[in-house]
Tab-separated table of C-alpha atoms in Angstrom:
chain	number	residue	atom	x	y	z
K	1	UNK	CA	163.571	78.201	103.655
K	2	UNK	CA	163.351	80.894	106.273
K	3	UNK	CA	165.413	83.823	105.094
K	4	UNK	CA	166.205	85.435	108.406
K	5	UNK	CA	167.638	82.320	109.862
K	6	UNK	CA	169.800	81.735	106.759
K	7	UNK	CA	171.009	85.397	106.799
K	8	UNK	CA	171.838	85.286	110.541
K	9	UNK	CA	173.976	82.177	110.213
K	10	UNK	CA	175.683	83.225	106.955
K	11	UNK	CA	176.513	86.538	108.725
K	12	UNK	CA	178.234	84.456	111.392
K	13	UNK	CA	180.234	82.577	108.732
K	14	UNK	CA	181.402	85.807	107.180
K	15	UNK	CA	182.380	87.341	110.507
K	16	UNK	CA	184.518	84.313	111.266
K	17	UNK	CA	186.112	84.540	107.770
K	18	UNK	CA	186.825	88.199	108.401
K	19	UNK	CA	188.794	87.291	111.622
K	20	UNK	CA	190.649	84.395	109.873
K	21	UNK	CA	191.799	86.841	107.176
K	22	UNK	CA	193.765	88.760	109.786
K	23	UNK	CA	196.216	85.850	110.098
K	24	UNK	CA	197.672	86.174	106.542
K	25	UNK	CA	197.727	89.927	107.075
K	26	UNK	CA	200.116	89.397	109.958
K	27	UNK	CA	202.260	87.169	107.805
K	28	UNK	CA	202.408	89.905	105.229
K	29	UNK	CA	203.456	92.345	107.927
K	30	UNK	CA	206.230	90.109	109.121
K	31	UNK	CA	207.607	89.871	105.577
K	32	UNK	CA	207.087	93.631	105.111
K	33	UNK	CA	204.645	93.148	102.286
K	34	UNK	CA	202.714	96.414	102.130
K	35	UNK	CA	200.493	95.183	99.366
K	36	UNK	CA	199.604	92.111	101.338
K	37	UNK	CA	198.872	94.060	104.494
K	38	UNK	CA	196.447	96.386	102.641
K	39	UNK	CA	194.784	93.527	100.623
K	40	UNK	CA	194.092	91.464	103.728
K	41	UNK	CA	192.941	94.467	105.785
K	42	UNK	CA	190.492	95.487	103.151
K	43	UNK	CA	189.281	91.945	102.695
K	44	UNK	CA	188.916	91.431	106.453
K	45	UNK	CA	186.971	94.679	106.938
K	46	UNK	CA	184.625	93.934	104.064
K	47	UNK	CA	183.846	90.335	105.292
K	48	UNK	CA	183.307	91.664	108.889
K	49	UNK	CA	181.004	94.484	107.781
K	50	UNK	CA	178.884	92.422	105.499
K	51	UNK	CA	178.723	89.630	108.121
K	52	UNK	CA	177.578	92.063	110.885
K	53	UNK	CA	175.023	93.505	108.503
K	54	UNK	CA	173.527	90.117	107.614
K	55	UNK	CA	173.442	89.038	111.303
K	56	UNK	CA	171.715	92.365	112.285
K	57	UNK	CA	168.818	91.452	109.898
K	58	UNK	CA	168.916	87.728	110.615
K	59	UNK	CA	167.655	85.451	113.299
K	60	UNK	CA	169.089	82.586	115.315
K	61	UNK	CA	166.038	80.462	116.098
K	62	UNK	CA	165.849	76.699	115.383
K	63	UNK	CA	167.000	75.709	111.984
K	64	UNK	CA	165.452	73.099	109.683
K	65	UNK	CA	166.971	70.864	107.037
K	66	UNK	CA	166.107	73.280	104.153
K	67	UNK	CA	167.658	76.202	106.080
K	68	UNK	CA	170.783	74.188	106.857
K	69	UNK	CA	171.273	73.210	103.164
K	70	UNK	CA	170.733	76.799	102.143
K	71	UNK	CA	173.350	78.014	104.739
K	72	UNK	CA	175.902	75.459	103.614
K	73	UNK	CA	175.437	76.209	99.854
K	74	UNK	CA	175.282	80.074	100.151
K	75	UNK	CA	177.807	80.216	102.951
K	76	UNK	CA	180.406	78.226	100.933
K	77	UNK	CA	179.650	80.500	97.880
K	78	UNK	CA	180.111	83.722	99.778
K	79	UNK	CA	183.174	82.348	101.639
K	80	UNK	CA	184.870	81.702	98.336
K	81	UNK	CA	183.889	85.141	96.974
K	82	UNK	CA	185.285	86.995	100.018
K	83	UNK	CA	188.246	84.651	100.126
K	84	UNK	CA	189.107	85.735	96.564
K	85	UNK	CA	189.308	89.381	97.494
K	86	UNK	CA	193.035	89.340	98.681
K	87	UNK	CA	193.890	87.905	95.182
K	88	UNK	CA	191.826	90.497	93.476
K	89	UNK	CA	193.302	93.464	95.505
K	90	UNK	CA	196.884	92.247	94.645
K	91	UNK	CA	196.250	92.342	90.879
K	92	UNK	CA	194.963	88.886	89.902
K	93	UNK	CA	191.878	88.985	87.627
K	94	UNK	CA	188.472	88.340	89.159
K	95	UNK	CA	188.024	84.933	87.323
K	96	UNK	CA	191.429	83.712	88.364
K	97	UNK	CA	190.974	84.947	91.907
K	98	UNK	CA	187.648	83.074	92.259
K	99	UNK	CA	189.261	79.923	90.832
K	100	UNK	CA	192.134	80.114	93.270
K	101	UNK	CA	189.820	80.740	96.208
K	102	UNK	CA	187.417	77.906	95.230
K	103	UNK	CA	190.356	75.525	94.702
K	104	UNK	CA	191.639	76.449	98.136
K	105	UNK	CA	188.495	76.104	100.137
K	106	UNK	CA	187.543	72.868	98.343
K	107	UNK	CA	191.082	71.483	98.915
K	108	UNK	CA	191.319	70.778	95.143
K	109	UNK	CA	194.827	72.058	94.619
K	110	UNK	CA	194.567	73.410	91.018
K	111	UNK	CA	196.224	76.787	90.715
K	112	UNK	CA	196.378	79.679	88.309
K	113	UNK	CA	199.770	80.818	89.585
K	114	UNK	CA	202.565	80.148	87.062
K	115	UNK	CA	205.435	82.593	87.887
K	116	UNK	CA	208.067	82.222	90.541
K	117	UNK	CA	211.102	84.224	91.859
K	118	UNK	CA	214.720	83.173	92.270
K	119	UNK	CA	213.950	81.216	95.408
K	120	UNK	CA	211.319	79.122	93.739
K	121	UNK	CA	208.316	80.737	95.614
K	122	UNK	CA	205.112	81.608	93.561
K	123	UNK	CA	204.732	85.272	92.864
K	124	UNK	CA	201.979	87.370	91.081
K	125	UNK	CA	203.036	88.977	87.775
K	126	UNK	CA	204.933	92.167	88.730
K	127	UNK	CA	203.087	94.254	86.125
K	128	UNK	CA	199.700	93.182	87.607
K	129	UNK	CA	200.840	93.562	91.141
K	130	UNK	CA	202.165	97.186	90.465
K	131	UNK	CA	198.843	98.173	88.988
K	132	UNK	CA	196.683	96.662	91.731
K	133	UNK	CA	194.372	98.271	94.125
K	134	UNK	CA	196.512	97.238	97.123
K	135	UNK	CA	199.654	98.775	95.503
K	136	UNK	CA	197.951	102.108	94.962
K	137	UNK	CA	196.655	102.210	98.551
K	138	UNK	CA	200.039	101.120	99.905
K	139	UNK	CA	201.763	103.825	97.845
K	140	UNK	CA	199.557	106.517	99.368
K	141	UNK	CA	200.249	105.170	102.910
K	142	UNK	CA	203.952	104.994	102.206
K	143	UNK	CA	204.093	108.555	101.198
K	144	UNK	CA	202.335	109.527	104.436
K	145	UNK	CA	204.632	107.348	106.556
K	146	UNK	CA	207.851	108.432	104.787
K	147	UNK	CA	210.778	108.288	107.200
K	148	UNK	CA	209.173	105.892	109.581
K	149	UNK	CA	210.267	102.233	109.908
K	150	UNK	CA	207.019	100.330	109.203
K	151	UNK	CA	205.612	97.468	107.258
K	152	UNK	CA	204.930	99.895	104.420
K	153	UNK	CA	208.297	99.687	102.626
K	154	UNK	CA	208.753	100.479	98.910
K	155	UNK	CA	210.456	97.136	98.345
K	156	UNK	CA	207.838	95.133	100.262
K	157	UNK	CA	205.805	94.123	97.188
K	158	UNK	CA	208.518	91.784	95.641
K	159	UNK	CA	207.266	88.803	97.642
K	160	UNK	CA	203.927	87.307	98.324
K	161	UNK	CA	204.382	85.203	101.438
K	162	UNK	CA	201.113	86.506	102.969
K	163	UNK	CA	199.145	85.506	99.833
K	164	UNK	CA	200.794	82.075	99.680
K	165	UNK	CA	200.051	81.507	103.321
K	166	UNK	CA	196.391	82.429	102.703
K	167	UNK	CA	196.299	79.819	99.860
K	168	UNK	CA	197.409	77.010	102.247
K	169	UNK	CA	195.304	78.366	105.114
K	170	UNK	CA	192.274	78.145	102.866
K	171	UNK	CA	193.022	74.457	102.314
K	172	UNK	CA	193.432	74.048	106.048
K	173	UNK	CA	189.999	75.625	106.719
K	174	UNK	CA	188.434	73.736	103.750
K	175	UNK	CA	189.891	70.363	104.670
K	176	UNK	CA	187.224	69.764	107.400
K	177	UNK	CA	184.976	72.615	106.194
K	178	UNK	CA	184.388	76.199	107.258
K	179	UNK	CA	180.799	75.262	108.246
K	180	UNK	CA	182.162	72.568	110.650
K	181	UNK	CA	184.491	75.252	112.045
K	182	UNK	CA	181.507	77.498	112.755
K	183	UNK	CA	179.671	74.641	114.458
K	184	UNK	CA	182.635	73.956	116.642
K	185	UNK	CA	183.193	77.510	117.911
K	186	UNK	CA	179.603	78.656	118.143
K	187	UNK	CA	177.726	76.820	120.910
K	188	UNK	CA	174.696	78.983	120.564
K	189	UNK	CA	173.787	77.144	117.268
K	190	UNK	CA	172.506	74.176	119.241
K	191	UNK	CA	170.015	72.309	117.256
K	192	UNK	CA	170.973	74.330	114.126
K	193	UNK	CA	174.455	72.881	114.566
K	194	UNK	CA	173.159	69.351	114.138
K	195	UNK	CA	171.329	70.367	110.968
K	196	UNK	CA	174.404	72.078	109.566
K	197	UNK	CA	176.561	69.064	110.355
K	198	UNK	CA	174.288	66.788	108.488
K	199	UNK	CA	174.118	69.199	105.591
K	200	UNK	CA	177.967	69.689	105.479
K	201	UNK	CA	178.873	66.024	105.847
K	202	UNK	CA	179.255	64.012	102.624
K	203	UNK	CA	179.056	60.294	101.895
K	204	UNK	CA	176.781	57.478	102.971
K	205	UNK	CA	177.858	57.827	106.558
K	206	UNK	CA	177.371	60.927	108.881
K	207	UNK	CA	178.753	59.162	111.848
K	208	UNK	CA	179.129	61.392	115.061
K	209	UNK	CA	181.459	60.816	117.948
K	210	UNK	CA	179.187	62.326	120.515
K	211	UNK	CA	175.415	62.811	120.731
K	212	UNK	CA	175.876	66.520	120.040
K	213	UNK	CA	177.054	67.793	116.716
K	214	UNK	CA	179.008	70.619	118.342
K	215	UNK	CA	180.902	68.128	120.532
K	216	UNK	CA	181.741	66.007	117.455
K	217	UNK	CA	182.865	69.009	115.448
K	218	UNK	CA	185.187	70.137	118.279
K	219	UNK	CA	186.784	66.691	118.566
K	220	UNK	CA	187.249	66.432	114.883
K	221	UNK	CA	188.995	69.837	114.795
K	222	UNK	CA	191.181	68.991	117.760
K	223	UNK	CA	192.440	65.870	116.018
K	224	UNK	CA	192.972	67.777	112.736
K	225	UNK	CA	194.949	70.498	114.511
K	226	UNK	CA	196.971	67.981	116.552
K	227	UNK	CA	198.011	66.173	113.356
K	228	UNK	CA	198.968	69.508	111.700
K	229	UNK	CA	201.142	70.473	114.704
K	230	UNK	CA	202.915	67.047	114.722
K	231	UNK	CA	203.558	67.272	110.959
K	232	UNK	CA	204.900	70.878	111.369
K	233	UNK	CA	207.389	69.752	114.026
K	234	UNK	CA	208.514	66.783	111.980
K	235	UNK	CA	208.986	68.943	108.872
K	236	UNK	CA	211.006	71.403	110.956
K	237	UNK	CA	213.167	68.478	112.227
K	238	UNK	CA	213.584	67.398	108.500
K	239	UNK	CA	215.140	70.788	107.662
K	240	UNK	CA	212.177	72.864	106.228
K	241	UNK	CA	212.014	76.517	107.245
K	242	UNK	CA	209.070	77.390	109.575
K	243	UNK	CA	207.062	79.103	106.873
K	244	UNK	CA	207.343	76.211	104.372
K	245	UNK	CA	206.734	73.669	107.168
K	246	UNK	CA	203.424	75.442	108.203
K	247	UNK	CA	202.186	75.975	104.610
K	248	UNK	CA	203.047	72.380	103.651
K	249	UNK	CA	201.349	70.863	106.596
K	250	UNK	CA	198.197	72.980	106.044
K	251	UNK	CA	197.911	71.472	102.542
K	252	UNK	CA	198.814	67.924	103.590
K	253	UNK	CA	196.119	66.933	106.131
K	254	UNK	CA	193.567	68.777	103.996
K	255	UNK	CA	194.710	66.647	101.016
K	256	UNK	CA	194.832	69.866	98.918
K	257	UNK	CA	198.409	69.982	97.623
K	258	UNK	CA	198.973	73.727	97.478
K	259	UNK	CA	202.699	74.409	97.653
K	260	UNK	CA	204.520	77.665	98.201
K	261	UNK	CA	207.102	76.456	95.669
K	262	UNK	CA	206.380	76.358	91.967
K	263	UNK	CA	208.040	72.931	91.702
K	264	UNK	CA	206.206	71.551	94.752
K	265	UNK	CA	208.168	69.107	96.832
K	266	UNK	CA	210.760	68.618	94.003
K	267	UNK	CA	212.290	71.883	95.321
K	268	UNK	CA	213.325	70.260	98.584
K	269	UNK	CA	214.665	67.050	97.039
K	270	UNK	CA	214.381	65.182	100.348
K	271	UNK	CA	213.298	61.606	100.807
K	272	UNK	CA	212.624	62.315	104.452
K	273	UNK	CA	210.307	65.125	103.690
K	274	UNK	CA	208.586	62.993	101.066
K	275	UNK	CA	208.023	60.218	103.607
K	276	UNK	CA	206.591	62.671	106.208
K	277	UNK	CA	204.185	64.191	103.787
K	278	UNK	CA	203.174	60.768	102.532
K	279	UNK	CA	202.355	59.499	105.912
K	280	UNK	CA	200.157	62.546	106.765
K	281	UNK	CA	198.325	62.310	103.332
K	282	UNK	CA	197.385	58.758	104.390
K	283	UNK	CA	196.093	60.178	107.695
K	284	UNK	CA	194.141	62.807	105.854
K	285	UNK	CA	192.544	60.309	103.487
K	286	UNK	CA	191.532	58.073	106.395
K	287	UNK	CA	188.369	58.498	108.502
K	288	UNK	CA	188.846	60.962	111.358
K	289	UNK	CA	186.298	59.038	113.419
K	290	UNK	CA	188.753	56.148	113.112
K	291	UNK	CA	191.634	58.435	114.299
K	292	UNK	CA	189.518	59.349	117.320
K	293	UNK	CA	189.154	55.719	118.244
K	294	UNK	CA	192.958	55.094	117.857
K	295	UNK	CA	193.693	58.082	120.076
K	296	UNK	CA	191.192	57.340	122.807
K	297	UNK	CA	190.126	53.595	123.031
K	298	UNK	CA	191.649	51.199	120.494
K	299	UNK	CA	195.314	51.657	119.321
K	300	UNK	CA	194.784	48.955	116.673
K	301	UNK	CA	191.508	50.486	115.266
K	302	UNK	CA	193.197	51.366	112.083
K	303	UNK	CA	194.101	47.724	111.301
K	304	UNK	CA	190.697	46.436	112.427
K	305	UNK	CA	188.957	48.709	110.040
K	306	UNK	CA	188.026	46.985	106.742
K	307	UNK	CA	187.914	50.240	104.696
K	308	UNK	CA	191.361	51.327	105.951
K	309	UNK	CA	192.910	47.880	105.231
K	310	UNK	CA	191.355	47.950	101.749
K	311	UNK	CA	192.811	51.430	101.045
K	312	UNK	CA	196.239	50.410	102.070
K	313	UNK	CA	196.044	47.358	99.956
K	314	UNK	CA	195.171	49.442	96.919
K	315	UNK	CA	198.030	51.803	97.583
K	316	UNK	CA	200.516	48.831	97.851
K	317	UNK	CA	199.174	47.066	94.649
K	318	UNK	CA	199.267	50.223	92.498
K	319	UNK	CA	202.803	51.087	93.897
K	320	UNK	CA	203.939	47.707	92.805
K	321	UNK	CA	202.508	48.284	89.339
K	322	UNK	CA	204.459	51.495	88.963
K	323	UNK	CA	207.536	49.979	90.510
K	324	UNK	CA	207.870	47.208	88.013
K	325	UNK	CA	205.903	48.432	84.990
K	326	UNK	CA	206.098	52.210	85.287
K	327	UNK	CA	209.449	52.702	83.418
K	328	UNK	CA	210.651	54.977	86.227
K	329	UNK	CA	214.362	55.801	85.983
K	330	UNK	CA	216.748	55.219	88.925
K	331	UNK	CA	217.645	52.402	91.321
K	332	UNK	CA	215.074	50.407	93.289
K	333	UNK	CA	214.903	52.761	96.228
K	334	UNK	CA	214.585	55.821	93.965
K	335	UNK	CA	211.835	54.114	91.933
K	336	UNK	CA	210.019	53.072	95.094
K	337	UNK	CA	210.258	56.630	96.518
K	338	UNK	CA	208.800	58.220	93.384
K	339	UNK	CA	206.142	55.459	92.762
K	340	UNK	CA	204.798	55.202	96.307
K	341	UNK	CA	204.635	58.968	96.752
K	342	UNK	CA	202.766	59.647	93.655
K	343	UNK	CA	200.272	56.868	94.280
K	344	UNK	CA	199.600	58.192	97.838
K	345	UNK	CA	199.424	61.848	96.711
K	346	UNK	CA	197.079	61.177	93.768
K	347	UNK	CA	194.740	58.671	95.519
K	348	UNK	CA	194.562	61.207	98.426
K	349	UNK	CA	193.518	63.878	95.827
K	350	UNK	CA	196.430	65.889	97.180
K	351	UNK	CA	198.464	66.894	94.088
K	352	UNK	CA	201.875	67.201	95.725
K	353	UNK	CA	204.643	65.853	93.388
K	354	UNK	CA	208.255	64.853	94.185
K	355	UNK	CA	209.261	64.426	90.555
K	356	UNK	CA	208.690	66.177	87.323
K	357	UNK	CA	209.489	63.230	85.097
K	358	UNK	CA	206.131	61.452	85.423
K	359	UNK	CA	205.178	62.338	81.895
K	360	UNK	CA	207.897	59.951	80.733
K	361	UNK	CA	206.372	57.050	82.700
K	362	UNK	CA	204.579	54.141	80.965
K	363	UNK	CA	200.895	54.206	79.895
K	364	UNK	CA	200.282	51.532	82.469
K	365	UNK	CA	201.620	53.795	85.214
K	366	UNK	CA	199.401	56.685	84.000
K	367	UNK	CA	196.223	54.580	83.853
K	368	UNK	CA	196.902	53.176	87.324
K	369	UNK	CA	197.260	56.723	88.692
K	370	UNK	CA	194.094	57.883	86.976
K	371	UNK	CA	192.251	54.939	88.554
K	372	UNK	CA	193.329	55.673	92.091
K	373	UNK	CA	192.507	59.346	91.580
K	374	UNK	CA	188.909	58.286	90.838
K	375	UNK	CA	188.743	56.128	93.979
K	376	UNK	CA	189.983	58.823	96.462
K	377	UNK	CA	190.015	58.422	100.240
K	378	UNK	CA	187.875	56.808	102.952
K	379	UNK	CA	184.511	57.922	104.068
K	380	UNK	CA	184.863	60.533	106.722
K	381	UNK	CA	188.239	61.747	105.504
K	382	UNK	CA	189.358	65.098	103.904
K	383	UNK	CA	189.933	63.377	100.610
K	384	UNK	CA	187.458	63.490	97.739
K	385	UNK	CA	186.632	60.859	95.136
K	386	UNK	CA	184.205	57.888	94.882
K	387	UNK	CA	185.453	56.824	98.292
K	388	UNK	CA	187.094	53.495	99.215
K	389	UNK	CA	184.068	52.462	101.305
K	390	UNK	CA	181.685	52.680	98.293
K	391	UNK	CA	184.082	50.681	96.129
K	392	UNK	CA	184.317	48.049	98.901
K	393	UNK	CA	180.504	47.784	99.138
K	394	UNK	CA	180.205	47.524	95.310
K	395	UNK	CA	182.847	44.705	95.212
K	396	UNK	CA	181.069	42.774	97.968
K	397	UNK	CA	177.684	43.221	96.249
K	398	UNK	CA	179.206	41.890	92.922
K	399	UNK	CA	180.799	38.999	94.792
K	400	UNK	CA	177.499	38.107	96.456
K	401	UNK	CA	175.544	38.254	93.178
K	402	UNK	CA	178.186	35.976	91.485
K	403	UNK	CA	177.913	33.485	94.285
K	404	UNK	CA	174.147	33.531	94.109
K	405	UNK	CA	174.054	33.183	90.304
K	406	UNK	CA	176.550	30.396	90.362
K	407	UNK	CA	173.811	28.259	91.994
K	408	UNK	CA	170.875	27.441	89.611
K	409	UNK	CA	167.562	28.692	90.953
K	410	UNK	CA	164.872	31.332	90.642
K	411	UNK	CA	167.206	34.127	91.800
K	412	UNK	CA	169.358	33.947	88.680
K	413	UNK	CA	167.313	34.367	85.562
């Protein structure tokens, strides 16, 4: 591993992260959250300064495999640390902040937030928030800006829209990967981009759309952003406020499941919203290379792809198990709504819920949901898990061995 190359590229990662931290800062300013403005301003400045310092002492020459793996590993680690700073500055403990940041960038969806306000939005414990670093700095600025109409308002710390937006934005970034984002926007990486792409990609296939990794990364991000925009528009049409629609979409395609509401999608109680989110979870848990083919050359590529068909068949079969053996309350349509959504959400490793009564479901339903959680999405998707493609290969291998061993001969001892 060549240290200067690793430092230079990681410096670039932190600089980009510093710029991305500006977005939730603007959201905090819009909602007049002084603590949020201060927290994101500090986190952004620290990330930019450390990034520029590392890049100053780094190098941008050709990168090898070892360098690429080091950049991906250390880059993800530092991104989660600097991504945790806004939580820390607003009163959340260091361990909890790191947990939330890692959960966000890895699109896991587990959260340490437990409290909510009257509107159902997550909040930070008021006692912790009022004793936070951001609150103290905001208080000093407020005293200096007394009498001016600014974002630094005494009552601005009662909501945390900026922080909740950052949680969802982390999942949006982590869905395809922050390293893949760096590859897409930094053409100067050249050969290094190809090495980073191979180190960042997971699964048995590292299929590229174009010969150049930079071109592939850009196409994947364009598709990803396009799907997010379409979902936001559809959620707005379904009646969600703009803020909720954006945050929900960011967590859907990334198959992360962070919600601004403590009760997740239960808070909206809308079959239409459930259906929209379910469709885009399926898109998120499908191969993005396959989406590219559908959008550019073959409209029926989804249905020609064996892995995609196998994934849909699993979703349908497990939904039927829950529908008829899950002991779900309600009429047929209600049971189908709850059963199908939970199967899609959990197999996609998303974590959104549209009912809080699943603990009363049968043991058969719970075991079926655990099984699909282990399987996960397709190879080349944003979903985690064993992957549908691997399961398909294993089943074919078992079938082949069974057929061979059913015929007496030297191959079956």
